[in-house]
PDB file of C-alpha atoms in Angstrom:
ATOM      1  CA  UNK A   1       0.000   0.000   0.000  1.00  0.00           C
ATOM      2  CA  UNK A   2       2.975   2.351   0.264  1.00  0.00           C
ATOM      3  CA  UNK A   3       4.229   2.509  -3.049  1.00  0.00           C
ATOM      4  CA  UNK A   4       0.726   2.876  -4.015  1.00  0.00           C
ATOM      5  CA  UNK A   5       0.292   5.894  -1.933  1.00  0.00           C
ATOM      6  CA  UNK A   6       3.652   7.540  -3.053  1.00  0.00           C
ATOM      7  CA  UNK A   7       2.113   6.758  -6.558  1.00  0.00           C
ATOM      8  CA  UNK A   8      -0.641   8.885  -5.528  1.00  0.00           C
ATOM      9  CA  UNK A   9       1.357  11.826  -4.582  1.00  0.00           C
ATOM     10  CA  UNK A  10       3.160  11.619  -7.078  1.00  0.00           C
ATOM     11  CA  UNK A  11       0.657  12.453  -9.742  1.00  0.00           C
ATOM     12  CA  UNK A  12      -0.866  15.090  -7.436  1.00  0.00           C
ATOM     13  CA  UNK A  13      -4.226  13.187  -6.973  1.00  0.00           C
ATOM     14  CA  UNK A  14      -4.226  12.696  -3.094  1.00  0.00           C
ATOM     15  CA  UNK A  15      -7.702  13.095  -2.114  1.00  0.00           C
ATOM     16  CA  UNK A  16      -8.673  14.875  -5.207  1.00  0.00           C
ATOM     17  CA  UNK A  17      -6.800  17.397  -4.264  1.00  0.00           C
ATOM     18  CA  UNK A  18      -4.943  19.270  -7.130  1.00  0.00           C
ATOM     19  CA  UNK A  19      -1.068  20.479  -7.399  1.00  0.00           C
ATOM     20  CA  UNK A  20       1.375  21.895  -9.998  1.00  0.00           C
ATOM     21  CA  UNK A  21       4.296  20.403 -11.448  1.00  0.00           C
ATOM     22  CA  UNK A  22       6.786  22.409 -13.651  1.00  0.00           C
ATOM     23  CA  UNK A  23      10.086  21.219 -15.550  1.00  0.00           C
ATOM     24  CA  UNK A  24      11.718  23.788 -17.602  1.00  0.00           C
ATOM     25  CA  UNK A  25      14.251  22.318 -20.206  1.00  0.00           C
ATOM     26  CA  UNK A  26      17.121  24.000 -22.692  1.00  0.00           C
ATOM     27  CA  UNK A  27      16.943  22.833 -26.341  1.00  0.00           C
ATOM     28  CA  UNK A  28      20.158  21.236 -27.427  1.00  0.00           C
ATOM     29  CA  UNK A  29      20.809  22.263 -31.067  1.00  0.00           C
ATOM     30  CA  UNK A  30      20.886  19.221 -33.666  1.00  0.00           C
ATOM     31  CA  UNK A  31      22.350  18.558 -37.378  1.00  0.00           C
ATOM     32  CA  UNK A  32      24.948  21.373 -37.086  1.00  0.00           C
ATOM     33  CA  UNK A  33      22.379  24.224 -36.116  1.00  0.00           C
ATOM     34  CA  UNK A  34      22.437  26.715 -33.345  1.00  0.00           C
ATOM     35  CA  UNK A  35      18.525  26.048 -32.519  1.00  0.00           C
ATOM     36  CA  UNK A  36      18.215  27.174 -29.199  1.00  0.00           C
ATOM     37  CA  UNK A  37      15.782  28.179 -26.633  1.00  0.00           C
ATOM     38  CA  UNK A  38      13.537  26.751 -23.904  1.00  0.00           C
ATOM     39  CA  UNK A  39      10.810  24.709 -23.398  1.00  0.00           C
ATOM     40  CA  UNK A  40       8.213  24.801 -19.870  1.00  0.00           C
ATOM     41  CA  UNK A  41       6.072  21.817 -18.989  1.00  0.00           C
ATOM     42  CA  UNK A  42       3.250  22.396 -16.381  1.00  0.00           C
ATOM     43  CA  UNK A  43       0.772  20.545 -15.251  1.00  0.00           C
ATOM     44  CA  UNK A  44      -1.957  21.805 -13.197  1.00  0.00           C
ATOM     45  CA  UNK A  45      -4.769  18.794 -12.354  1.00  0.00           C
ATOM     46  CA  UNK A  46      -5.059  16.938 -15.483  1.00  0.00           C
ATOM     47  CA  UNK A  47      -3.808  19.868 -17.991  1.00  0.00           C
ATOM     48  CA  UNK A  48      -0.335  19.618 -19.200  1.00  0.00           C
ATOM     49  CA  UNK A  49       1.148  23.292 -20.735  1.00  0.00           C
ATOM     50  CA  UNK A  50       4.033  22.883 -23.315  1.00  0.00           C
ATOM     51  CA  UNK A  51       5.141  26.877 -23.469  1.00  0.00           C
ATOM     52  CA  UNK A  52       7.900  26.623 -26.009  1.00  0.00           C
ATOM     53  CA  UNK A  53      10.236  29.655 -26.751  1.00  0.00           C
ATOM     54  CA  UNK A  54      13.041  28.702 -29.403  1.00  0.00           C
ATOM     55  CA  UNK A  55      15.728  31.042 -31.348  1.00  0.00           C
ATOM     56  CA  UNK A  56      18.021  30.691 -33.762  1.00  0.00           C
ATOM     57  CA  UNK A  57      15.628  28.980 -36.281  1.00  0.00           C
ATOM     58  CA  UNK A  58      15.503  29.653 -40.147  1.00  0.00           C
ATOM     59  CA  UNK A  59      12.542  31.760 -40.512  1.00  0.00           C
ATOM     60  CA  UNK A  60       9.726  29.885 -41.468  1.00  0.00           C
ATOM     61  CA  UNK A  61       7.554  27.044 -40.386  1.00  0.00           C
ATOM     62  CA  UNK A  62       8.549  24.028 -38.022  1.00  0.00           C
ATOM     63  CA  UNK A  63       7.381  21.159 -37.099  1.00  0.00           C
ATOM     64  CA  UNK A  64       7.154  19.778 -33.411  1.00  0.00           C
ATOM     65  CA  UNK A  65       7.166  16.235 -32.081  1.00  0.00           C
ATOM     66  CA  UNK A  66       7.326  13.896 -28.756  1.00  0.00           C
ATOM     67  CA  UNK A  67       9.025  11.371 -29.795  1.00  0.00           C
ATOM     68  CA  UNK A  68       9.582   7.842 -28.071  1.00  0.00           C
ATOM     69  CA  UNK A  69      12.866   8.484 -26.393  1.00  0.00           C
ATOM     70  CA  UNK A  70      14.791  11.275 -24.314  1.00  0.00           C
ATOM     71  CA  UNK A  71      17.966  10.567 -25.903  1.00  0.00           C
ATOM     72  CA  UNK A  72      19.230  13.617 -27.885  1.00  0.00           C
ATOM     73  CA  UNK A  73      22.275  11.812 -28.064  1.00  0.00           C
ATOM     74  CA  UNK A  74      23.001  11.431 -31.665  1.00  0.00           C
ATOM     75  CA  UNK A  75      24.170  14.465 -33.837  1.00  0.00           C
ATOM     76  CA  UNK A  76      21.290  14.399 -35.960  1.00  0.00           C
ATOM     77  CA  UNK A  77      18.937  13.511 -32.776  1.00  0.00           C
ATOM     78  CA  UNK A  78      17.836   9.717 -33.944  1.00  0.00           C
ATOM     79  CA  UNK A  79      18.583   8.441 -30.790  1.00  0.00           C
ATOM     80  CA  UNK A  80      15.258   9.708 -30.020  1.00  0.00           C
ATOM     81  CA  UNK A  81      13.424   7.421 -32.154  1.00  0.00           C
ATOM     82  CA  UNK A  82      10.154   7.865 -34.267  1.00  0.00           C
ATOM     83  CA  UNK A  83       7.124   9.948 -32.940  1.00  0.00           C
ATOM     84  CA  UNK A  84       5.763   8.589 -30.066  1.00  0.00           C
ATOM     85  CA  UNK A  85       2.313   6.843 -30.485  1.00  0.00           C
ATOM     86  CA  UNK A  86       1.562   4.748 -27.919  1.00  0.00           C
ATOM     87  CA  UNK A  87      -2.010   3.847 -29.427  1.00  0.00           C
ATOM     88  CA  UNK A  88      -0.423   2.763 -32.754  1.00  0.00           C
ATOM     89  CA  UNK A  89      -2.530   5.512 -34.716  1.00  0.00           C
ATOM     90  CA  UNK A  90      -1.538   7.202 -38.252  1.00  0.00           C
ATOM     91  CA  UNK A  91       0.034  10.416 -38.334  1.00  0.00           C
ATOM     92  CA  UNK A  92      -2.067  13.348 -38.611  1.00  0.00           C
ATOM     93  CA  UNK A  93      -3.051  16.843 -36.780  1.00  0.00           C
ATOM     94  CA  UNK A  94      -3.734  16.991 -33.206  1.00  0.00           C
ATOM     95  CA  UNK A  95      -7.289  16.461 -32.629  1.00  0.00           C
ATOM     96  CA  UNK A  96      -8.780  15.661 -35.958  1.00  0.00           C
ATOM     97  CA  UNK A  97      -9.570  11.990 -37.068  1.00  0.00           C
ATOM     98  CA  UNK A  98      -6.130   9.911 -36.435  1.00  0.00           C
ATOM     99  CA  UNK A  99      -3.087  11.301 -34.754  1.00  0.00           C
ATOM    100  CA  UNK A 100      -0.286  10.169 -32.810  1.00  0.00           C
ATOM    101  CA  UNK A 101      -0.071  11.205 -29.149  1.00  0.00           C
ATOM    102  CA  UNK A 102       3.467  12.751 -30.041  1.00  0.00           C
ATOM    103  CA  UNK A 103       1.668  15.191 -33.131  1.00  0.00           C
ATOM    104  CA  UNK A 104       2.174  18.481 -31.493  1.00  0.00           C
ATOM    105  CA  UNK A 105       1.989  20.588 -34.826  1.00  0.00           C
ATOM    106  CA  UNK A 106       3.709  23.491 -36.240  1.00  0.00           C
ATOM    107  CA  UNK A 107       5.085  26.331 -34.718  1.00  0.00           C
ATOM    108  CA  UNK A 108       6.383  29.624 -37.108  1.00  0.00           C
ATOM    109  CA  UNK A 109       9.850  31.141 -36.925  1.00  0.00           C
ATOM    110  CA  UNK A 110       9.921  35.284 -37.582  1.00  0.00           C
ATOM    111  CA  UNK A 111      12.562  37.010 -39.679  1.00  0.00           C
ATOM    112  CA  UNK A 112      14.731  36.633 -36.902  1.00  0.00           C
ATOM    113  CA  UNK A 113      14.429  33.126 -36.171  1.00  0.00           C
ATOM    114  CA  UNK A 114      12.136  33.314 -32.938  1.00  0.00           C
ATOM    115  CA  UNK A 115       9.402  31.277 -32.558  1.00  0.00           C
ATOM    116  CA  UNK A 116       6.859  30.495 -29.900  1.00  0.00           C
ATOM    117  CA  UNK A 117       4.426  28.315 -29.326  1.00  0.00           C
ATOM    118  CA  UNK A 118       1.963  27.403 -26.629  1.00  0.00           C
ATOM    119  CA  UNK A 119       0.277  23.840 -26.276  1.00  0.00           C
ATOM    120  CA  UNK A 120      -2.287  22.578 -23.905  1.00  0.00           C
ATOM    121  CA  UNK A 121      -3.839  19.305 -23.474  1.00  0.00           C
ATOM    122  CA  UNK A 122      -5.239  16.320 -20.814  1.00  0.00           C
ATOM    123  CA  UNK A 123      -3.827  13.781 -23.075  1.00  0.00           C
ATOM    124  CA  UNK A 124      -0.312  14.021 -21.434  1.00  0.00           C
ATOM    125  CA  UNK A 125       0.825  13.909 -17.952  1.00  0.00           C
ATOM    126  CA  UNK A 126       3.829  14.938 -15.740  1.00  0.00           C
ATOM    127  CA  UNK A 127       5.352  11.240 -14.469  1.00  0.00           C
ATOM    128  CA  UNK A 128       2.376   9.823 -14.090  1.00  0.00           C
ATOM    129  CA  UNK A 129       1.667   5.875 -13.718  1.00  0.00           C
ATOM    130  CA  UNK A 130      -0.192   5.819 -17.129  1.00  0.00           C
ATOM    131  CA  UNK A 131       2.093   4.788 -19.835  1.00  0.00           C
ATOM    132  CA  UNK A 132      -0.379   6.244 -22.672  1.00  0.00           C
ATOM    133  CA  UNK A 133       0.084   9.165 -21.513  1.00  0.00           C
ATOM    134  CA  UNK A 134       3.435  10.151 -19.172  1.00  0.00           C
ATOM    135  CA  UNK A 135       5.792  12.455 -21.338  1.00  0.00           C
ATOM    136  CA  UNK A 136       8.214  11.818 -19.085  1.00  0.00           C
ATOM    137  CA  UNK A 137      11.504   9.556 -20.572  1.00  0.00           C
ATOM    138  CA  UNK A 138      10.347  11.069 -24.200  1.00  0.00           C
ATOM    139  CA  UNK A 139      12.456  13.564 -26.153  1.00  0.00           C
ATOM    140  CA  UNK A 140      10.828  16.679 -28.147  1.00  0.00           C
ATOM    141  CA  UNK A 141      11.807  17.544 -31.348  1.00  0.00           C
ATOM    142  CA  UNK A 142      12.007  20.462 -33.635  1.00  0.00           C
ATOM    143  CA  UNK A 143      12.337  20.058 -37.267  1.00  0.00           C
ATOM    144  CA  UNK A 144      14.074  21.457 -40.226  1.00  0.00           C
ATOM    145  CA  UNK A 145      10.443  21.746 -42.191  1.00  0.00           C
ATOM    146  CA  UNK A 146       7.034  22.196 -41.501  1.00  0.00           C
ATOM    147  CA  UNK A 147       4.342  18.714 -40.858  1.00  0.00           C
ATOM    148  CA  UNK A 148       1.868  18.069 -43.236  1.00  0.00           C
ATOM    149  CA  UNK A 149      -0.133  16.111 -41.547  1.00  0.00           C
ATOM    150  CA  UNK A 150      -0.573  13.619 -43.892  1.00  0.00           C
ATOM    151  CA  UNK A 151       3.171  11.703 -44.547  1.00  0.00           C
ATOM    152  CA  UNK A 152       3.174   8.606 -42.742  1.00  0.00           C
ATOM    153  CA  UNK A 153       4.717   8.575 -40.452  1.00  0.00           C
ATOM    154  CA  UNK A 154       6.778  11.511 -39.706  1.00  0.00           C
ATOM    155  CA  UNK A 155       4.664  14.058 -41.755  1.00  0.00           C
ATOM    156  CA  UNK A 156       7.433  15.294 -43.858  1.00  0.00           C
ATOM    157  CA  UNK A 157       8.861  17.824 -41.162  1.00  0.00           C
ATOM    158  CA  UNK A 158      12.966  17.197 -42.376  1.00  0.00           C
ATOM    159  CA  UNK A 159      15.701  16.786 -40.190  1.00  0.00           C
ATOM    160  CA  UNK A 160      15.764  17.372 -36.836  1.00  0.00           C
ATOM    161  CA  UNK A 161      17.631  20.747 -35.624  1.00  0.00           C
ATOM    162  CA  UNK A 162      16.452  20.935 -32.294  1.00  0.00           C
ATOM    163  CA  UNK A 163      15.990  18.274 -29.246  1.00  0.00           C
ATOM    164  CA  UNK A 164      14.681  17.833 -25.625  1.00  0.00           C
ATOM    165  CA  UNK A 165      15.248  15.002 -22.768  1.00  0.00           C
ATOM    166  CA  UNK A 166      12.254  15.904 -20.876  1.00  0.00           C
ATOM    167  CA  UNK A 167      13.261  14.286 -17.381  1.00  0.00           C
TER     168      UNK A 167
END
C-alpha cells in the first residue's frame, strides 16, 4: 500500500486534491544548427502546458514532435526514435480523425528566427503511472520543415535541428 500511496502523490491526486508540477528544459541544437531556446512543462490537475520559446531557427515554419525516447544523443537527434504513439494511430493533426499522441503541430519562426508556441492538453501527464500518456523519458523535437499532416509517419517535417530530454 505504500508505493501505491507515493504513486498517488506523485501524480498530485491525493484526495482529489490538485497540485502543480513544472520542468523547464534547454533545447540542445541538432544537425549542425544553433537552434536554441527553452521549453516549460506544467501541469496543473489533469492539464499539461508545453510553453515553447526557441531562437536561432531559419525563418519559417517548423514542425514539433514527442518522440519515443529522451535521448538527444546522436548528432542528428535519432537516438530519439520515431514519434511517439503509444495507441499505434496514423500520423495526422492533433485532434482531428487519427493522430499520434506525439503530433504536437507546427510552430512559425519570424525574420529573426524566434518562434513560440503554446500547447495545452489532458492527453499528457507529468510522471504519471499511465504509460499512454506520461511524457516523461520522451524527447521533443524540432524540425528542419514544416508537418503536413498527412506523410506517414513523420509528416514530412525534415531533419531534426532541435531536441529535448524531458526528465
Amino acid at each position: 500500500m505504500k508505493s501505491k500511496t507515493l504513486a498517488l502523490l506523485t501524480g498530485c491526486a491525493l484526495f482529489s486534491v490538485s497540485c502543480s508540477i513544472s520542468k523547464s528544459y534547454d533545447i540542445i541544437p541538432k544537425s549542425g544548427t544553433e537552434t536554441g531556446g527553452t521549453a516549460k512543462f506544467t501541469q496543473n490537475g489533469n492539464e499539461v502546458v508545453l510553453d515553447l520559446e526557441v531562437t536561432k531557427l531559419t525563418p519559417g515554419i517548423h514542425a514539433v514532435h514527442i518522440h519515443e525516447k529522451g535521448d538527444c544523443s546522436a548528432p542528428d537527434a535519432a537516438s530519439a526514435g520515431g514519434h511517439w504513439n503509444p495507441g499505434s494511430q496514423n500520423h495526422g493533426k492533433w485532434g482531428e480523425n487519427q493522430f499520434h499522441m506525439g503530433d504536437i503541430g507546427n510552430l512559425v519562426a519570424d525574420k529573426d528566427g524566434k518562434a513560440k508556441l503554446t500547447f495545452k492538453t489532458d492527453k499528457w501527464c507529468l510522471d504519471c503511472v499511465e504509460e499512454s500518456k506520461n511524457i516523461i523519458g520522451k524527447g521533443l523535437i524540432i524540425h528542419a520543415d514544416k508537418d503536413d499532416f498527412q506523410t506517414q509517419p513523420t509528416g514530412n517535417a525534415g531533419g531534426r535541428v532541435g531536441c529535448i530530454e524531458i526528465k
